[in-house]
Short mmCIF file of C-alpha atoms in Angstrom, two decimals:
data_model
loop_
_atom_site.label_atom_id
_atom_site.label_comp_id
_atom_site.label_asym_id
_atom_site.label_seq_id
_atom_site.Cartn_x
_atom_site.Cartn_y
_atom_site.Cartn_z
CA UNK O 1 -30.66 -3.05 2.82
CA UNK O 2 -33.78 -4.96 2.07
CA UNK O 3 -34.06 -6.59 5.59
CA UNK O 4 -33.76 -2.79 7.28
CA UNK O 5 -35.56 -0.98 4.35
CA UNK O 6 -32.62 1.46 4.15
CA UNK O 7 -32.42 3.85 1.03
CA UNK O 8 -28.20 4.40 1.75
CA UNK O 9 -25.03 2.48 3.20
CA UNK O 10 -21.88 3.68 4.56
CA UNK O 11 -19.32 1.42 4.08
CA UNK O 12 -16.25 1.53 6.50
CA UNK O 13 -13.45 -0.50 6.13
CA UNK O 14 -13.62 -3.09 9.50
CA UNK O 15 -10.15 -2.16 10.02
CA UNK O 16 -10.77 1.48 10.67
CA UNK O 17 -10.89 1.61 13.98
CA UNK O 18 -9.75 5.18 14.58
CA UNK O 19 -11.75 6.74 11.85
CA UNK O 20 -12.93 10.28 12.55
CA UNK O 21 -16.61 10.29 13.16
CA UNK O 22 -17.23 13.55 11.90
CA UNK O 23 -15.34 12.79 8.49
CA UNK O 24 -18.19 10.06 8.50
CA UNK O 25 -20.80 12.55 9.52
CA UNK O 26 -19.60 15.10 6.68
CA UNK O 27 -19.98 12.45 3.79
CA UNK O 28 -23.99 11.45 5.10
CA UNK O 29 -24.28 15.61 5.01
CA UNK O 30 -22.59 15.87 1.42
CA UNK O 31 -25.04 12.81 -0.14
CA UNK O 32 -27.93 14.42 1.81
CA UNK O 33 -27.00 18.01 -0.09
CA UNK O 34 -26.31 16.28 -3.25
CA UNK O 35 -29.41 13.88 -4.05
CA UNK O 36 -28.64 13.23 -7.41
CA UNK O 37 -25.69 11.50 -7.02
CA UNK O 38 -25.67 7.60 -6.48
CA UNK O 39 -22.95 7.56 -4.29
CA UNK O 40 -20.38 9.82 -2.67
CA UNK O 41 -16.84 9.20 -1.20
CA UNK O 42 -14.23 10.71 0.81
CA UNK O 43 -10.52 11.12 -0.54
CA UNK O 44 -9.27 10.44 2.87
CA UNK O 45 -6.03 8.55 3.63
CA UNK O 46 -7.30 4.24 4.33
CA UNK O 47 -8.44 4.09 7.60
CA UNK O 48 -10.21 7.51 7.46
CA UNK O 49 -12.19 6.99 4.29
CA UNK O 50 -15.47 5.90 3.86
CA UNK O 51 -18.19 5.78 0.81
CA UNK O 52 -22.05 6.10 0.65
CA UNK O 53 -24.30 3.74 -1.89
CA UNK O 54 -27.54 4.69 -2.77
CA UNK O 55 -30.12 1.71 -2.97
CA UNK O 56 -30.50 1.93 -6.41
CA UNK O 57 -26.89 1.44 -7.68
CA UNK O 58 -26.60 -1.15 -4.91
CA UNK O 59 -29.38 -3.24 -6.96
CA UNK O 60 -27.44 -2.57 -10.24
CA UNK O 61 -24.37 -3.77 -9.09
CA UNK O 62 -25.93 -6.36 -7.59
CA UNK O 63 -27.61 -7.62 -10.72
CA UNK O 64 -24.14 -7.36 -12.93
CA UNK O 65 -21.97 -8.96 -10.02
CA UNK O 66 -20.03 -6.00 -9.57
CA UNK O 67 -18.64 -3.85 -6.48
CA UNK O 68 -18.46 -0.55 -5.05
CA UNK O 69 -14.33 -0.45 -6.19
CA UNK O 70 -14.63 -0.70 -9.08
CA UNK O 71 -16.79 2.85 -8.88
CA UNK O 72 -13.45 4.49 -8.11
CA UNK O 73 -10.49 2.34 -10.45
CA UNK O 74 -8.64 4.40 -13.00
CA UNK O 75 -9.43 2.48 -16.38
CA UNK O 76 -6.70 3.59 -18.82
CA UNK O 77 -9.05 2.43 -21.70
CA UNK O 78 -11.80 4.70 -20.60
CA UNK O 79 -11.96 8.36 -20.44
CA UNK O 80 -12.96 10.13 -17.82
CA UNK O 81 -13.06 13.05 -15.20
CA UNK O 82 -11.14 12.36 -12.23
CA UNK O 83 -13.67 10.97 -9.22
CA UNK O 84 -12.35 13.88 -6.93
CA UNK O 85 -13.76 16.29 -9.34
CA UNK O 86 -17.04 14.82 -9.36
CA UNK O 87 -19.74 15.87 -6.97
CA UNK O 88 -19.58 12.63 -5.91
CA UNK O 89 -16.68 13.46 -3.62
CA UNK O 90 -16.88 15.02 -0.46
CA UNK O 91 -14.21 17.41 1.33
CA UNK O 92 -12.23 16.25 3.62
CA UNK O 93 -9.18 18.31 5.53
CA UNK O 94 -6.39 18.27 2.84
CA UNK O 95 -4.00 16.57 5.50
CA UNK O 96 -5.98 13.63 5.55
CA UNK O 97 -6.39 13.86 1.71
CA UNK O 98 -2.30 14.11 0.65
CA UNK O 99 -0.68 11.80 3.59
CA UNK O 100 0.76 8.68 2.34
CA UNK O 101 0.26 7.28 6.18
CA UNK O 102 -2.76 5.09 6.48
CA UNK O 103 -4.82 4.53 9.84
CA UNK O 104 -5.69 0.87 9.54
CA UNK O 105 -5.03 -1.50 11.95
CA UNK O 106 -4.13 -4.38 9.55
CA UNK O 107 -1.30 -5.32 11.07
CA UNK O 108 0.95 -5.99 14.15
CA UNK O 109 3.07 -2.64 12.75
CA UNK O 110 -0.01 -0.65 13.05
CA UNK O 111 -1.10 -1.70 15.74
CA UNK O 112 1.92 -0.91 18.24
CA UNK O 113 2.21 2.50 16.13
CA UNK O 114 -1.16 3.30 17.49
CA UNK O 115 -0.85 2.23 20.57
CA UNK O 116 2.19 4.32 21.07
CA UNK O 117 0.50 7.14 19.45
CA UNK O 118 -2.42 7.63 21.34
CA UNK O 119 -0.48 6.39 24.67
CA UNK O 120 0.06 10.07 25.46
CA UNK O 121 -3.69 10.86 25.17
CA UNK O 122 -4.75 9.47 28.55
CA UNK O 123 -8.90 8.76 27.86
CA UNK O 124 -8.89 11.95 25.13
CA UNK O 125 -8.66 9.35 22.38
CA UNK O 126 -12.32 9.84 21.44
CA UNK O 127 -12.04 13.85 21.20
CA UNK O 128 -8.95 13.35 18.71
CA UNK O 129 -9.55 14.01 15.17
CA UNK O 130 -7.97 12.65 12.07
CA UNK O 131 -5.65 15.88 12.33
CA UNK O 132 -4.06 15.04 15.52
CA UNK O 133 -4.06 11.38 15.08
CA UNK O 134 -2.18 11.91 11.69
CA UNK O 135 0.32 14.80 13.66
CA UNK O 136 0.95 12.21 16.75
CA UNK O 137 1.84 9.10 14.67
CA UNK O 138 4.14 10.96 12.28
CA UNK O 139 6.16 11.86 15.46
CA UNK O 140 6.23 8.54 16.83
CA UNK O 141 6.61 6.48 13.53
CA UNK O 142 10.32 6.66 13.52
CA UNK O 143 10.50 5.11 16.97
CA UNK O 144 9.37 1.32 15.47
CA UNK O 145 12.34 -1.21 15.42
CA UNK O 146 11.88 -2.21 11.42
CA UNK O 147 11.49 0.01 8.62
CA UNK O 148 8.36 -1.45 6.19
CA UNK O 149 9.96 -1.01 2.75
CA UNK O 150 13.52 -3.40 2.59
CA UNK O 151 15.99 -3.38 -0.37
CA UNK O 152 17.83 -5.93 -0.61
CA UNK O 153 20.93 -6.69 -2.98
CA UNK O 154 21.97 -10.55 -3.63
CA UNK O 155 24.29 -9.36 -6.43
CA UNK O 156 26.42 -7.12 -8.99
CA UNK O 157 26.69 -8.70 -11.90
CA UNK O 158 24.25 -6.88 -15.04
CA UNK O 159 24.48 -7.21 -18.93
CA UNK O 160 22.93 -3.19 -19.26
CA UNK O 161 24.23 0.00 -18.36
CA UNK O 162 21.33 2.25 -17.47
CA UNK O 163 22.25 5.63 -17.18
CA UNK O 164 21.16 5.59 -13.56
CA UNK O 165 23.73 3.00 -12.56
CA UNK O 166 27.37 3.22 -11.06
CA UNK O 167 28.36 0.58 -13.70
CA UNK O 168 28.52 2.78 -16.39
CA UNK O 169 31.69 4.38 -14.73
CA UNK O 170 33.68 1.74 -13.39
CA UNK O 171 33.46 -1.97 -12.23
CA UNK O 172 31.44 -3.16 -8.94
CA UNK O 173 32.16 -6.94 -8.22
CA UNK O 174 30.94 -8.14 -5.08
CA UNK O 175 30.42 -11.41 -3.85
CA UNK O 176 26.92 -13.32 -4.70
CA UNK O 177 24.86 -12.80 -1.32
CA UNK O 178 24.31 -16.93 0.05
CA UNK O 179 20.90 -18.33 0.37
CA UNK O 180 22.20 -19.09 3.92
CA UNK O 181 22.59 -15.02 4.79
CA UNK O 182 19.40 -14.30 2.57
CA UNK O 183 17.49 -16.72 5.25
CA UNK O 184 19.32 -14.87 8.33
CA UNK O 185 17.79 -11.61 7.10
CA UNK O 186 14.60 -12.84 5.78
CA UNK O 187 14.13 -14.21 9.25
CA UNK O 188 14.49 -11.15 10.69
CA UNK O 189 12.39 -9.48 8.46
CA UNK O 190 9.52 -11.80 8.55
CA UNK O 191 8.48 -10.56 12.23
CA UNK O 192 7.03 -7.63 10.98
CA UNK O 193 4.22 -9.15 8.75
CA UNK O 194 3.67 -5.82 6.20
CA UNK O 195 7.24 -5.61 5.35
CA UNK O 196 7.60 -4.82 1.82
CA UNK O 197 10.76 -6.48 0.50
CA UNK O 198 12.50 -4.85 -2.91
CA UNK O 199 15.25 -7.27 -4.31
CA UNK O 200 17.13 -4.85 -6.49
CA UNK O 201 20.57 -2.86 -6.35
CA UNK O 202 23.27 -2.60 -8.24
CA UNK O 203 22.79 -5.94 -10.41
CA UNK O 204 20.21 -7.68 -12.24
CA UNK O 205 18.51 -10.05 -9.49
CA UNK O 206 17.70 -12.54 -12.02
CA UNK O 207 21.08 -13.09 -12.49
CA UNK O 208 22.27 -15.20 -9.83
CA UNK O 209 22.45 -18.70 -9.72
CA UNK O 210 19.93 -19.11 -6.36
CA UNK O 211 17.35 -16.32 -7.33
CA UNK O 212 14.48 -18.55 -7.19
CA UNK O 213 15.57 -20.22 -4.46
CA UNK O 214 15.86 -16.69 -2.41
CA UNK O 215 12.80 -15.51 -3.91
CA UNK O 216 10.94 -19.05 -2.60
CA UNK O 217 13.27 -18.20 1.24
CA UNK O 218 11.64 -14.71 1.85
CA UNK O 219 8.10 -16.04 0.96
CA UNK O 220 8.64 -19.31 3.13
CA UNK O 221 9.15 -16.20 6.37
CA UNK O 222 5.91 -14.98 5.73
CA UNK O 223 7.07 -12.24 3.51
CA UNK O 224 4.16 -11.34 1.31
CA UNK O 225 4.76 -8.52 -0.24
CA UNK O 226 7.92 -8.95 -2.68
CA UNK O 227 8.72 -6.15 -5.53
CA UNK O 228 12.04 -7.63 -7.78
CA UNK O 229 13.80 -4.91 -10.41
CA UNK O 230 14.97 -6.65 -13.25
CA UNK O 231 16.00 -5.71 -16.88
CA UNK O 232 15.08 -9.17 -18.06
CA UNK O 233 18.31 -9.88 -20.41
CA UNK O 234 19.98 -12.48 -19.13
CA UNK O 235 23.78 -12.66 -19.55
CA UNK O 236 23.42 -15.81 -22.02
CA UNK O 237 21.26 -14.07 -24.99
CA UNK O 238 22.21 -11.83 -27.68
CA UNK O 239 22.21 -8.18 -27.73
CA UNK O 240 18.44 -6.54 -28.34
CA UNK O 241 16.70 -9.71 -27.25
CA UNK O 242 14.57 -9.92 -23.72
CA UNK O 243 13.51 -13.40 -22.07
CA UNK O 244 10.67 -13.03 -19.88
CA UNK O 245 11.12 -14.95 -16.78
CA UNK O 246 8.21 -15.90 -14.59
CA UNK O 247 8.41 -14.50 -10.81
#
């Protein structure tokens, strides 16, 4: 900011390749109407978001090693108004705003979404908004070979009852899943490189005998992302007392 002697920055995420210029355009307009702000943001989904810094807070931030993030975390320990109440935040069509879809292309996933999505549009891709890019991807979404969120059982066996689970009204006993099969499917999963793996299901993962050795299979396929539902009581401790096992 100091080389170009700018007062303001937009920062875009380098992935956002599709992002709506005019959302862009609206959030320089909403800091421009709204001076005494230091920054403003849009509530957009990723991909179609974007946030202004002022020079000033840029020079605080930079003198306390901070980063523009951090200007939008909830903090449980402090108080405050929610950001999208603030003036700080600028409107953005409530589509974009609510979707759980995202509009980065961070991965091989997103990428052959998008190009299937905006296949159809034969050189109107740059008069599309975030609107019809959002409309057109939800109708081709389901057309990708993999799903991105996996569950995954390896076993049955659990020392609780929760009040969710078909143990409390009868017995499920299935045969451990083998690290052998847990490789076959990890294998297949890996090829999409955002898959987001749950291990989880009717028993307590941590419960059998290879869990580690699973756990160590899907990261060895490139899975990065893996999420593991436990209730942390394993079979061999008394009743009321929890062993924290490190994942």
């Amino acid at each position: 900011m100091k080389e170009l002697a700018a007062d303001q920055v937009v920062l875009i995420d380098p992935d956002s390749a599709l992002i709506d210029p005019a959302i862009v355009a609206s959030l320089v307009s909403h800091a421009a109407d709204h001076q005494d702000v230091e920054y403003a943001f849009t509530p957009a989904a990723p991909g179609q978001s974007a946030i202004l810094l002022r020079r000033p807070l840029v020079e605080k931030m930079a003198q306390t090693g901070t980063y523009p993030g951090r200007l939008l975390n909830y903090h449980p320990d402090v108080p405050g108004r929610d950001p999208i109440a603030l003036p700080a935040c600028a409107p953005v069509p409530t589509a974009i705003a609510r979707t759980s879809e995202r509009f980065t292309l961070d991965s091989r996933r997103q990428v052959e979404l998008f190009e299937r999505t905006t296949h159809e549009l034969n050189g109107q891709l740059i008069k599309s908004d975030a609107e019809e890019l959002l409309r057109l991807m939800r109708s081709r979404a389901a057309e990708l070979d993999f799903p991105r969120d996996v569950t995954l059982e390896i076993n049955t066996r659990r020392v609780t009852k929760p009040i969710y689970s078909p143990l409390r009204y009868g017995a499920i006993d299935r045969p451990d899943i083998s690290l052998e099969m847990a490789k076959e499917a990890f294998s297949q999963l890996g090829r999409c490189d955002d898959v987001r793996l749950t291990i989880a299901g009717i028993g307590d993962p941590l419960l059998h005998p290879q869990f580690f050795e699973i756990l160590q299979a899907a990261r060895d396929e490139g899975i990065q992302a893996v999420h593991v539902e436990t209730d942390l009581l394993p079979s061999v401790t008394g009743f009321g007392k929890t062993s924290c096992v490190p994942v």
